[in-house]
CSV table of C-alpha atoms in Angstrom, one decimal:
chain,number,residue,atom,x,y,z
A,2,MET,CA,46.4,8.6,-38.7
A,3,ALA,CA,42.7,6.5,-38.9
A,4,THR,CA,39.7,8.7,-37.2
A,5,GLU,CA,38.0,6.7,-34.4
A,6,ILE,CA,34.4,6.6,-35.0
A,7,LYS,CA,32.0,6.1,-32.1
A,8,THR,CA,28.7,4.6,-32.5
A,9,LYS,CA,26.3,6.1,-30.6
A,10,LEU,CA,24.0,2.7,-28.9
A,11,PRO,CA,20.6,3.3,-28.9
A,12,PRO,CA,18.3,3.6,-25.7
A,13,ARG,CA,17.5,0.5,-23.7
A,14,THR,CA,14.2,-0.1,-22.8
A,15,VAL,CA,12.8,-1.6,-19.6
A,16,ALA,CA,9.1,-2.3,-18.2
A,17,LEU,CA,8.2,-1.9,-14.9
A,18,VAL,CA,5.0,-5.3,-13.3
A,19,THR,CA,4.2,-3.7,-9.8
A,20,LEU,CA,2.8,-6.0,-7.7
A,21,GLY,CA,1.2,-5.6,-4.2
A,22,CYS,CA,0.3,-2.4,-2.5
A,23,ALA,CA,0.1,1.1,-3.3
A,24,ARG,CA,3.6,1.7,-1.6
A,25,ASN,CA,5.1,-0.8,-4.4
A,26,GLU,CA,3.8,1.7,-7.0
A,27,THR,CA,6.0,4.4,-5.2
A,28,ASP,CA,8.9,2.6,-5.6
A,29,SER,CA,8.3,1.3,-9.0
A,30,GLU,CA,8.2,5.5,-9.8
A,31,GLU,CA,11.1,6.3,-8.4
A,32,LEU,CA,12.8,3.6,-10.5
A,33,ALA,CA,11.5,4.6,-13.1
A,34,ALA,CA,12.8,7.7,-12.5
A,35,ARG,CA,16.2,6.7,-12.2
A,36,LEU,CA,16.1,4.7,-15.4
A,37,ALA,CA,14.9,7.6,-17.4
A,38,ALA,CA,17.4,10.2,-15.7
A,39,ASP,CA,19.7,7.6,-17.2
A,40,GLY,CA,18.7,7.8,-20.8
A,41,TRP,CA,16.2,4.4,-20.5
A,42,ILE,CA,13.1,4.3,-22.4
A,43,LEU,CA,10.1,2.8,-20.7
A,44,ILE,CA,7.9,0.7,-22.2
A,45,ALA,CA,4.4,-0.5,-21.0
A,46,ASP,CA,4.4,-3.9,-22.2
A,47,PRO,CA,6.9,-6.5,-20.7
A,48,ALA,CA,6.8,-8.2,-24.1
A,49,LYS,CA,8.2,-4.9,-26.1
A,50,ALA,CA,11.1,-4.4,-23.7
A,51,GLU,CA,14.7,-5.8,-23.6
A,52,ILE,CA,14.4,-6.0,-19.8
A,53,ALA,CA,11.3,-6.5,-17.3
A,54,VAL,CA,11.6,-5.6,-13.9
A,55,ILE,CA,8.7,-7.4,-11.7
A,56,ASN,CA,8.4,-5.3,-8.5
A,57,THR,CA,7.1,-8.3,-6.3
A,58,CYS,CA,5.0,-8.9,-3.4
A,59,GLY,CA,6.2,-10.9,0.2
A,60,PHE,CA,3.3,-9.9,2.1
A,61,ILE,CA,1.4,-13.1,2.1
A,62,GLU,CA,1.8,-16.9,0.3
A,63,SER,CA,-0.7,-15.8,-2.1
A,64,ALA,CA,0.9,-12.5,-3.0
A,65,LYS,CA,4.4,-14.2,-3.3
A,66,LYS,CA,2.6,-16.9,-5.6
A,67,ASP,CA,0.9,-13.9,-8.0
A,68,SER,CA,4.8,-12.5,-8.2
A,69,VAL,CA,6.2,-15.8,-8.6
A,70,ASP,CA,3.8,-16.2,-11.6
A,71,ALA,CA,4.4,-12.8,-12.9
A,72,LEU,CA,8.5,-13.9,-13.0
A,73,LEU,CA,7.6,-16.6,-15.2
A,74,GLN,CA,5.1,-15.4,-17.4
A,75,ALA,CA,8.2,-12.6,-18.3
A,76,HIS,CA,10.7,-15.5,-18.5
A,77,SER,CA,8.4,-16.7,-21.4
A,78,LEU,CA,8.7,-13.8,-23.1
A,79,LYS,CA,12.7,-14.5,-24.1
A,80,GLY,CA,12.2,-16.0,-27.1
A,81,ASN,CA,10.4,-13.6,-28.7
A,82,GLY,CA,13.7,-11.7,-30.2
A,83,VAL,CA,13.4,-8.5,-27.8
A,84,THR,CA,13.0,-9.6,-24.2
A,85,LYS,CA,16.8,-10.3,-22.9
A,86,ALA,CA,16.5,-10.7,-19.4
A,87,VAL,CA,13.9,-10.7,-16.2
A,88,VAL,CA,14.9,-9.2,-13.1
A,89,ALA,CA,13.0,-9.5,-9.9
A,90,VAL,CA,12.6,-6.7,-7.2
A,91,GLY,CA,10.5,-5.2,-4.5
A,92,CYS,CA,9.5,-7.3,-1.2
A,93,MET,CA,10.0,-10.9,-2.0
A,94,ALA,CA,13.5,-10.1,-3.8
A,95,GLU,CA,14.4,-8.4,-1.0
A,96,ARG,CA,12.8,-10.9,1.5
A,97,TYR,CA,14.3,-14.0,0.3
A,98,GLY,CA,17.3,-12.9,-1.5
A,99,ASN,CA,19.9,-15.8,-2.7
A,100,GLU,CA,17.3,-18.5,-1.8
A,101,LEU,CA,15.0,-17.1,-4.3
A,102,ALA,CA,17.3,-16.8,-6.6
A,103,ARG,CA,18.2,-20.9,-6.3
A,104,ALA,CA,14.8,-21.1,-6.0
A,105,LEU,CA,13.7,-19.4,-9.2
A,106,PRO,CA,16.8,-19.7,-11.8
A,107,GLU,CA,13.9,-18.0,-14.5
A,108,ALA,CA,15.1,-14.8,-13.1
A,109,ASP,CA,18.1,-13.6,-14.3
A,110,ALA,CA,18.7,-11.6,-11.1
A,111,ILE,CA,17.8,-10.9,-7.8
A,112,LEU,CA,18.0,-7.2,-6.7
A,113,GLY,CA,17.4,-5.7,-3.1
A,114,PHE,CA,16.3,-2.3,-1.9
A,115,ASP,CA,20.2,-1.0,-1.7
A,116,ASP,CA,20.4,-2.6,-5.7
A,117,TYR,CA,17.9,0.5,-6.1
A,118,GLN,CA,19.9,3.5,-5.8
A,119,ASP,CA,22.0,1.8,-9.1
A,120,ILE,CA,19.6,0.5,-10.4
A,121,SER,CA,20.7,1.8,-14.4
A,122,THR,CA,23.9,-0.1,-14.1
A,123,ARG,CA,22.7,-3.4,-12.5
A,124,LEU,CA,20.0,-3.9,-15.5
A,125,SER,CA,22.9,-3.1,-18.2
A,126,THR,CA,25.3,-5.1,-16.6
A,127,ILE,CA,22.5,-8.2,-16.5
A,128,ILE,CA,21.7,-7.2,-20.6
A,129,ASP,CA,25.1,-7.0,-21.1
A,130,GLY,CA,25.6,-10.7,-19.9
A,131,GLY,CA,26.8,-10.0,-16.5
A,132,LYS,CA,25.9,-11.8,-13.3
A,133,ILE,CA,24.6,-10.0,-10.0
A,134,THR,CA,24.9,-11.9,-7.0
A,135,ALA,CA,21.6,-11.9,-5.1
A,136,HIS,CA,22.2,-10.4,-1.8
A,137,THR,CA,21.8,-12.8,1.7
A,138,PRO,CA,18.7,-11.5,3.3
A,139,LYS,CA,19.2,-9.4,6.4
A,140,ASP,CA,17.5,-8.0,9.3
A,141,ARG,CA,17.0,-4.7,8.0
A,142,ARG,CA,15.7,-3.4,11.3
A,143,ALA,CA,19.4,-3.2,12.8
A,144,LEU,CA,20.3,-0.8,9.7
A,145,LEU,CA,18.6,2.5,11.9
A,146,PRO,CA,19.0,3.5,15.5
A,147,ILE,CA,16.3,1.5,17.5
A,148,ALA,CA,15.8,5.0,19.2
A,149,PRO,CA,13.3,6.6,16.7
A,150,SER,CA,14.6,10.0,17.6
A,151,ASP,CA,18.0,9.1,16.8
A,152,ARG,CA,17.3,8.4,13.1
A,153,ALA,CA,17.2,11.5,11.2
A,154,ASP,CA,21.1,11.8,11.2
A,155,LYS,CA,21.5,8.5,9.7
A,156,ARG,CA,18.4,9.6,7.1
A,157,ASP,CA,20.1,12.9,6.5
A,158,SER,CA,23.6,11.1,5.7
A,159,ASP,CA,22.0,8.4,3.0
A,160,LYS,CA,20.3,11.7,1.7
A,161,SER,CA,23.5,13.4,1.2
A,162,LYS,CA,24.7,10.3,-1.0
A,163,ASP,CA,21.9,10.5,-3.2
A,164,ILE,CA,21.0,13.2,-5.5
A,165,SER,CA,17.6,13.2,-7.5
A,166,PRO,CA,18.2,13.0,-11.0
A,167,ILE,CA,14.6,15.1,-11.1
A,168,GLY,CA,15.1,18.0,-9.5
A,169,THR,CA,13.6,17.6,-5.9
A,170,VAL,CA,11.4,15.0,-6.5
A,171,LEU,CA,12.7,11.6,-7.4
A,172,ARG,CA,9.8,10.2,-9.3
A,173,LYS,CA,7.8,9.5,-12.7
A,174,ARG,CA,4.5,8.5,-13.2
A,175,LEU,CA,3.9,5.3,-14.8
A,176,ASP,CA,0.5,6.2,-15.7
A,177,ASN,CA,-1.7,9.1,-15.8
A,178,ALA,CA,-4.4,8.3,-13.4
A,179,PRO,CA,-6.2,11.1,-11.3
A,180,ILE,CA,-5.1,9.7,-8.0
A,181,ALA,CA,-1.7,8.8,-7.2
A,182,PRO,CA,-0.1,7.1,-3.9
A,183,LEU,CA,2.3,9.3,-1.9
A,184,LYS,CA,4.6,7.6,0.2
A,185,ILE,CA,5.4,9.8,4.0
A,186,ALA,CA,7.0,6.8,5.6
A,187,SER,CA,8.7,3.7,5.3
A,188,GLY,CA,9.3,0.3,7.6
A,189,CYS,CA,7.6,-0.3,11.2
A,190,ASP,CA,8.7,-0.4,14.7
A,191,ARG,CA,5.9,-2.9,15.9
A,192,ARG,CA,6.4,-6.4,16.3
A,193,CYS,CA,3.6,-8.1,15.2
A,194,SER,CA,3.7,-12.1,15.5
A,195,PHE,CA,2.2,-12.5,12.4
A,196,CYS,CA,4.2,-9.9,10.4
A,197,ALA,CA,7.5,-10.1,8.6
A,198,ILE,CA,7.1,-6.8,7.2
A,199,PRO,CA,9.4,-5.2,9.7
A,200,TYR,CA,12.2,-7.4,8.7
A,201,PHE,CA,12.4,-6.7,5.3
A,202,ARG,CA,10.8,-3.2,5.1
A,203,GLY,CA,13.4,-2.0,8.3
A,204,SER,CA,12.3,0.5,10.9
A,205,PHE,CA,9.9,2.7,11.0
A,206,ILE,CA,11.4,6.5,9.4
A,207,SER,CA,9.1,9.2,8.5
A,208,ARG,CA,10.0,11.6,5.3
A,209,ARG,CA,10.6,15.0,5.7
A,210,PRO,CA,7.5,17.6,5.7
A,211,THR,CA,8.9,19.5,3.0
A,212,GLU,CA,9.6,16.4,0.8
A,213,ILE,CA,6.2,15.3,1.1
A,214,ILE,CA,4.7,18.8,0.1
A,215,ASP,CA,7.4,19.0,-3.0
A,216,GLU,CA,6.1,15.9,-4.0
A,217,ALA,CA,2.6,16.3,-3.8
A,218,LYS,CA,2.7,19.7,-5.5
A,219,TRP,CA,4.9,17.9,-8.3
A,220,LEU,CA,2.1,15.3,-8.4
A,221,ALA,CA,-0.7,17.9,-8.8
A,222,ASP,CA,1.0,19.5,-11.7
A,223,SER,CA,1.0,16.2,-13.1
A,224,GLY,CA,-3.0,15.7,-12.9
A,225,VAL,CA,-3.3,14.3,-9.9
A,226,SER,CA,-6.0,15.5,-8.3
A,227,GLU,CA,-6.6,13.0,-5.1
A,228,LEU,CA,-3.4,12.5,-3.0
A,229,TYR,CA,-3.2,8.8,-0.9
A,230,LEU,CA,-0.8,9.1,1.3
A,231,VAL,CA,0.5,5.8,2.3
A,232,SER,CA,3.3,3.8,4.7
A,233,GLU,CA,3.4,0.9,7.0
A,234,ASN,CA,1.7,2.7,9.9
A,235,THR,CA,0.8,6.3,9.3
A,236,THR,CA,0.0,7.1,12.9
A,237,SER,CA,3.6,7.0,13.3
A,238,TYR,CA,3.8,9.5,11.2
A,239,GLY,CA,6.3,12.0,12.9
A,240,LYS,CA,8.0,10.1,16.0
A,241,ASP,CA,11.2,10.1,14.5
A,242,PHE,CA,11.3,13.4,14.7
A,243,GLY,CA,10.0,14.1,18.3
A,244,ASP,CA,6.5,15.0,16.8
A,245,LEU,CA,3.6,12.7,17.2
A,246,LYS,CA,1.0,15.4,15.9
A,247,LEU,CA,3.0,16.1,12.9
A,248,MET,CA,0.4,14.3,10.5
A,249,GLU,CA,-2.4,17.4,12.0
A,250,LYS,CA,0.5,20.0,10.9
A,251,LEU,CA,1.1,18.3,7.5
A,252,LEU,CA,-2.5,17.9,6.8
A,253,PRO,CA,-3.6,21.5,6.6
A,254,ASP,CA,-0.3,22.5,4.3
A,255,LEU,CA,-1.3,19.7,1.7
A,256,SER,CA,-4.8,21.4,1.5
A,257,LYS,CA,-3.4,24.3,0.0
A,258,ILE,CA,-2.0,22.8,-2.9
A,259,ASP,CA,-3.9,24.4,-6.2
A,260,GLY,CA,-5.1,21.3,-7.8
A,261,ILE,CA,-5.6,18.7,-5.2
A,262,LYS,CA,-9.5,18.0,-4.5
A,263,ARG,CA,-8.7,14.8,-1.6
A,264,ILE,CA,-6.7,13.6,0.4
A,265,ARG,CA,-7.0,10.1,1.4
A,266,LEU,CA,-5.0,8.4,4.5
A,267,SER,CA,-4.3,4.9,4.9
A,268,TYR,CA,-3.0,2.4,7.5
A,269,LEU,CA,-4.3,3.7,11.0
A,270,GLN,CA,-3.3,1.3,13.8
A,271,PRO,CA,-5.9,1.7,16.4
A,272,ALA,CA,-4.0,2.1,19.5
A,273,GLU,CA,-2.2,5.1,18.0
A,274,VAL,CA,-5.4,6.8,16.6
A,275,ARG,CA,-5.4,10.2,18.9
A,276,PRO,CA,-8.7,12.6,19.0
A,277,SER,CA,-6.6,15.7,17.4
A,278,LEU,CA,-5.8,13.1,14.6
A,279,LEU,CA,-9.8,12.1,13.9
A,280,GLN,CA,-10.6,15.9,14.5
A,281,ALA,CA,-8.0,16.5,11.5
A,282,MET,CA,-9.2,14.3,9.5
A,283,VAL,CA,-12.9,15.3,9.4
A,284,SER,CA,-12.2,19.4,9.4
A,285,VAL,CA,-9.3,20.2,7.5
A,286,ASP,CA,-10.3,21.0,4.1
A,287,LYS,CA,-9.7,18.2,1.2
A,288,VAL,CA,-9.2,15.4,3.7
A,289,VAL,CA,-11.7,12.6,3.2
A,290,PRO,CA,-13.7,10.9,6.1
A,291,TYR,CA,-11.7,7.7,5.0
A,292,PHE,CA,-10.2,4.9,7.7
A,293,ASP,CA,-8.2,2.7,7.0
A,294,LEU,CA,-8.2,1.0,10.2
A,295,SER,CA,-5.7,-2.2,11.3
A,296,PHE,CA,-7.9,-4.2,13.7
A,297,GLN,CA,-6.6,-7.8,12.4
A,298,HIS,CA,-9.5,-9.4,15.0
A,299,ALA,CA,-11.9,-8.8,18.0
A,300,ASN,CA,-10.8,-10.8,20.5
A,301,GLY,CA,-8.5,-9.1,23.1
A,302,ASP,CA,-6.8,-11.9,24.3
A,303,LEU,CA,-6.0,-13.3,20.9
A,304,LEU,CA,-4.7,-9.6,19.6
A,305,ARG,CA,-2.5,-9.9,22.6
A,306,ASN,CA,-0.9,-13.1,21.6
A,307,MET,CA,-0.7,-11.5,17.7
A,308,ARG,CA,0.8,-9.0,19.8
A,309,ARG,CA,-1.4,-6.0,19.6
A,310,PHE,CA,-3.7,-3.9,21.7
A,311,GLY,CA,-7.6,-3.0,22.2
A,312,ASP,CA,-10.7,-5.6,21.6
A,313,GLY,CA,-14.2,-5.5,20.0
A,314,GLU,CA,-15.1,-3.1,22.8
A,315,LYS,CA,-12.4,-0.8,22.6
A,316,PHE,CA,-13.1,-0.9,18.3
A,317,LEU,CA,-16.3,-0.6,18.4
A,318,HIS,CA,-15.8,2.6,20.4
A,319,LEU,CA,-13.7,4.3,18.6
A,320,ILE,CA,-15.7,3.6,15.6
A,321,THR,CA,-18.6,5.3,17.3
A,322,GLN,CA,-16.2,8.3,17.9
A,323,ILE,CA,-15.7,8.4,14.3
A,324,ARG,CA,-19.4,8.5,13.1
A,325,ALA,CA,-20.3,11.2,15.7
A,326,LEU,CA,-17.9,13.3,14.1
A,327,ASN,CA,-19.3,12.8,10.2
A,328,PRO,CA,-21.9,9.7,9.7
A,329,GLN,CA,-20.7,9.5,6.3
A,330,SER,CA,-17.4,7.9,7.0
A,331,GLY,CA,-16.0,5.2,5.4
A,332,ILE,CA,-14.5,2.6,7.6
A,333,ARG,CA,-12.7,-0.5,6.3
A,334,SER,CA,-10.3,-2.9,7.9
A,335,ASN,CA,-9.0,-6.8,7.6
A,336,PHE,CA,-8.9,-9.6,9.6
A,337,ILE,CA,-6.9,-13.0,10.3
A,338,VAL,CA,-8.8,-16.1,10.8
A,339,GLY,CA,-7.1,-19.1,12.4
A,340,PHE,CA,-4.2,-17.4,14.3
A,341,PRO,CA,-2.4,-19.8,16.5
A,342,GLY,CA,-4.9,-20.8,19.3
A,343,GLU,CA,-7.7,-19.5,17.9
A,344,THR,CA,-10.9,-21.1,19.7
A,345,ASP,CA,-14.6,-21.1,18.5
A,346,GLY,CA,-15.6,-18.8,21.4
A,347,GLN,CA,-12.6,-15.9,20.0
A,348,PHE,CA,-14.2,-16.7,16.4
A,349,MET,CA,-17.6,-15.9,17.6
A,350,ASP,CA,-16.1,-12.9,19.1
A,351,LEU,CA,-14.9,-11.7,15.6
A,352,ILE,CA,-18.5,-12.4,13.9
A,353,GLU,CA,-20.3,-10.9,16.8
A,354,PHE,CA,-17.7,-7.7,16.3
A,355,LEU,CA,-18.5,-7.6,12.8
A,356,SER,CA,-22.2,-7.5,12.8
A,357,GLN,CA,-22.1,-4.6,14.9
A,358,ALA,CA,-19.2,-2.9,13.5
A,359,GLN,CA,-21.0,-1.8,10.1
A,360,LEU,CA,-18.0,-1.4,8.3
A,361,ASP,CA,-17.8,-0.7,4.6
A,362,ALA,CA,-15.0,-2.8,3.7
A,363,ILE,CA,-13.7,-6.3,5.5
A,364,GLY,CA,-10.6,-7.9,4.4
A,365,ILE,CA,-10.5,-11.6,5.8
A,366,PHE,CA,-7.7,-13.8,5.4
A,367,GLY,CA,-6.7,-17.1,6.6
A,368,TYR,CA,-4.0,-17.2,8.9
A,369,SER,CA,-0.3,-19.0,7.4
A,370,ASP,CA,3.2,-19.0,8.8
A,371,GLU,CA,5.6,-16.5,7.7
A,372,ASP,CA,9.4,-16.9,7.6
A,373,LYS,CA,10.9,-14.3,10.7
A,374,THR,CA,7.9,-14.1,12.3
A,375,GLU,CA,7.0,-15.2,16.3
A,376,GLY,CA,3.6,-16.9,14.8
A,377,LYS,CA,5.4,-19.9,13.2
A,378,SER,CA,6.8,-20.8,16.3
A,379,LEU,CA,3.8,-20.6,18.3
A,380,SER,CA,2.1,-23.9,19.5
A,381,ASN,CA,-1.5,-24.8,19.2
A,382,LYS,CA,-2.0,-23.8,15.2
A,383,VAL,CA,-5.2,-24.3,13.8
A,384,ALA,CA,-6.1,-27.2,11.5
A,385,PRO,CA,-5.9,-25.8,7.7
A,386,GLU,CA,-9.1,-27.5,7.1
A,387,LEU,CA,-10.8,-25.3,10.1
A,388,ILE,CA,-9.0,-22.0,8.7
A,389,THR,CA,-10.4,-22.4,5.5
A,390,GLU,CA,-14.0,-23.7,6.9
A,391,ARG,CA,-14.0,-20.2,9.2
A,392,VAL,CA,-12.5,-18.3,6.1
A,393,ASN,CA,-15.5,-19.4,3.9
A,394,GLU,CA,-18.0,-19.2,6.5
A,395,LEU,CA,-17.2,-15.4,7.4
A,396,SER,CA,-16.3,-14.1,4.2
A,397,THR,CA,-20.3,-15.1,3.4
A,398,LEU,CA,-21.0,-12.9,6.6
A,399,VAL,CA,-19.0,-10.4,5.3
A,400,ASP,CA,-20.4,-10.3,1.8
A,401,GLU,CA,-23.9,-9.7,3.6
A,402,LEU,CA,-22.8,-7.5,6.3
A,403,ILE,CA,-21.2,-4.9,3.2
A,404,THR,CA,-24.1,-5.3,0.7
A,405,GLN,CA,-26.2,-3.7,4.4
A,406,ARG,CA,-23.7,-0.7,4.7
A,407,ALA,CA,-23.8,0.0,1.1
A,408,GLU,CA,-28.1,-0.2,1.1
A,409,SER,CA,-27.5,2.2,4.3
A,410,ARG,CA,-26.1,4.7,2.0
A,411,ILE,CA,-29.3,4.8,-0.6
A,412,GLY,CA,-30.3,8.2,-0.6
A,413,GLU,CA,-26.8,9.7,0.5
A,414,LYS,CA,-25.4,12.7,-1.3
A,415,ILE,CA,-22.0,11.8,-2.6
A,416,SER,CA,-18.8,12.9,-4.5
A,417,VAL,CA,-17.6,10.9,-7.1
A,418,LEU,CA,-14.2,10.5,-9.1
A,419,ILE,CA,-14.6,9.6,-12.5
A,420,GLU,CA,-11.6,6.9,-12.9
A,421,ASP,CA,-13.4,4.4,-15.7
A,422,GLU,CA,-14.7,6.9,-18.7
A,423,ALA,CA,-16.2,3.8,-20.4
A,424,GLU,CA,-18.2,2.3,-17.4
A,425,GLN,CA,-18.6,6.2,-15.9
A,426,GLU,CA,-17.6,4.3,-12.8
A,427,GLY,CA,-15.5,5.8,-9.6
A,428,ARG,CA,-15.0,6.3,-6.5
A,429,ALA,CA,-17.0,8.0,-3.5
A,430,GLU,CA,-15.0,9.8,-0.6
A,431,HIS,CA,-15.7,7.2,1.6
A,432,GLN,CA,-14.2,4.2,-0.8
A,433,GLY,CA,-10.5,3.6,-1.1
A,434,PRO,CA,-8.7,2.7,-4.2
A,435,ASP,CA,-8.4,-0.8,-5.7
A,436,VAL,CA,-9.7,-2.6,-2.3
A,437,ASP,CA,-12.9,-0.8,-1.7
A,438,GLY,CA,-16.2,-0.8,-3.8
A,439,SER,CA,-16.8,1.5,-6.3
A,440,THR,CA,-19.5,3.8,-7.6
A,441,PHE,CA,-21.8,4.0,-11.0
A,442,VAL,CA,-22.3,6.8,-12.2
A,443,LYS,CA,-26.0,7.0,-14.5
A,444,SER,CA,-26.8,10.1,-16.1
A,445,ARG,CA,-27.4,11.0,-19.7
A,446,ASN,CA,-23.6,12.9,-19.7
A,447,LYS,CA,-20.9,11.3,-20.3
A,448,TYR,CA,-18.2,12.3,-17.5
A,449,ARG,CA,-14.3,12.3,-18.5
A,450,VAL,CA,-11.7,10.2,-16.2
A,451,GLY,CA,-10.8,13.1,-13.5
A,452,GLU,CA,-14.3,14.9,-13.1
A,453,TYR,CA,-15.8,15.1,-9.9
A,454,VAL,CA,-19.7,14.4,-9.7
A,455,ASP,CA,-22.4,15.2,-7.6
A,456,ALA,CA,-25.0,12.7,-7.2
A,457,VAL,CA,-26.9,10.4,-4.8
A,458,VAL,CA,-27.2,6.4,-4.2
A,459,SER,CA,-30.1,5.5,-6.0
A,460,ASP,CA,-29.3,1.7,-5.4
A,461,VAL,CA,-26.5,-0.9,-4.6
A,462,ALA,CA,-24.8,-3.7,-6.5
A,463,GLY,CA,-22.7,-5.9,-3.4
A,464,VAL,CA,-20.4,-3.5,-1.9
A,465,ASP,CA,-20.8,-1.2,-5.3
A,466,LEU,CA,-23.0,1.8,-5.2
A,467,ILE,CA,-24.8,3.5,-8.3
A,468,ALA,CA,-25.9,6.9,-8.0
A,469,GLN,CA,-27.8,9.0,-9.7
A,470,VAL,CA,-26.4,12.6,-10.8
A,471,ILE,CA,-28.0,15.8,-9.2
């Protein structure tokens, strides 16, 4: 009888390319963990991998364009004799599904969030020449109970079907940076009329504190010293557990983790910022005084049309409260220009607010209609050329304002986390990753990535700081 000889197949290779926000970074590292647990070899360069997975962003038009460009660039590698397929995942893939598949045949597959649990099987099918039908997009808010308090049972039921392949943490780091995002929740319950995120990300759901603590310890063991807590709405954390002050309880536990030196919160809704949270952010050891506040505009009437709360006066009061607690606090925000119905007077309200707020970092976005949003159906659209004019005018002012704010920090003592050894570049406590300015350290010594350096701000270069080591 002939003996059957089984040939062991070589490990398959995959490259993960991440676009968009820090929440996408955590998703990519979840995908990496699942793939690595199933024997895939992770490759940094898509040109050297059998399959390139592009984790897309679907937030605004410019981000969608970047995602399409990345997919096309990956598709162009398919003639190199190595790369066999290109796959889209992430927000744009989830948001557009079969529509994107028809518009972008260069992608071999469009996978939604529901495909993540079986990502290894999906990619193997694609490499072997199989086809996976792109999903039809759906309103993911309908997947969870309307009442936040009823979502825990659903979450636990879903968790029981998915055992983490690497113990208690479903994650594999794709870099060795000293800072890492840590997802504390997903989805959003707000109904801002310009934003489609709740439609394709779903309703708000918090991760359990024990999960977050376990992952934070794992990150610390992996060399991370700064945790960046991310979600679509950090100020809502815990509401589905019936405890809106759960963040205030979580922060002290995170600060006790050996190896963690900084904890940073992102994306705070101004209307939900409560005194106890402010107090925790300025008093709990290791939590940096950094406030990423989602103002979006300053005119109260226009904000109401955006389905948001507050106005310039209330926002200035909040800023005053923050700086009374810690004058060195860093405050950043984003603003939308040209929302339907925005008048010259309302635009001037925004200019006046920004002139008084002394924010450290400011993002300016021109309004554009987004599918599945109320804003798309609104009348009184602002002419595109006027939106461009206002964006340019405000951007010029913002450059001046953030430079002035940076100059006000000259003489200030700061602690800088080195992230680029060649340039001796890093971030002070008031500077968030990727979206804010950075600090260049001047010293006879050369500091390594991950070191914390005490310095004094001596000069500025636009929004960036120059600091002399103490």
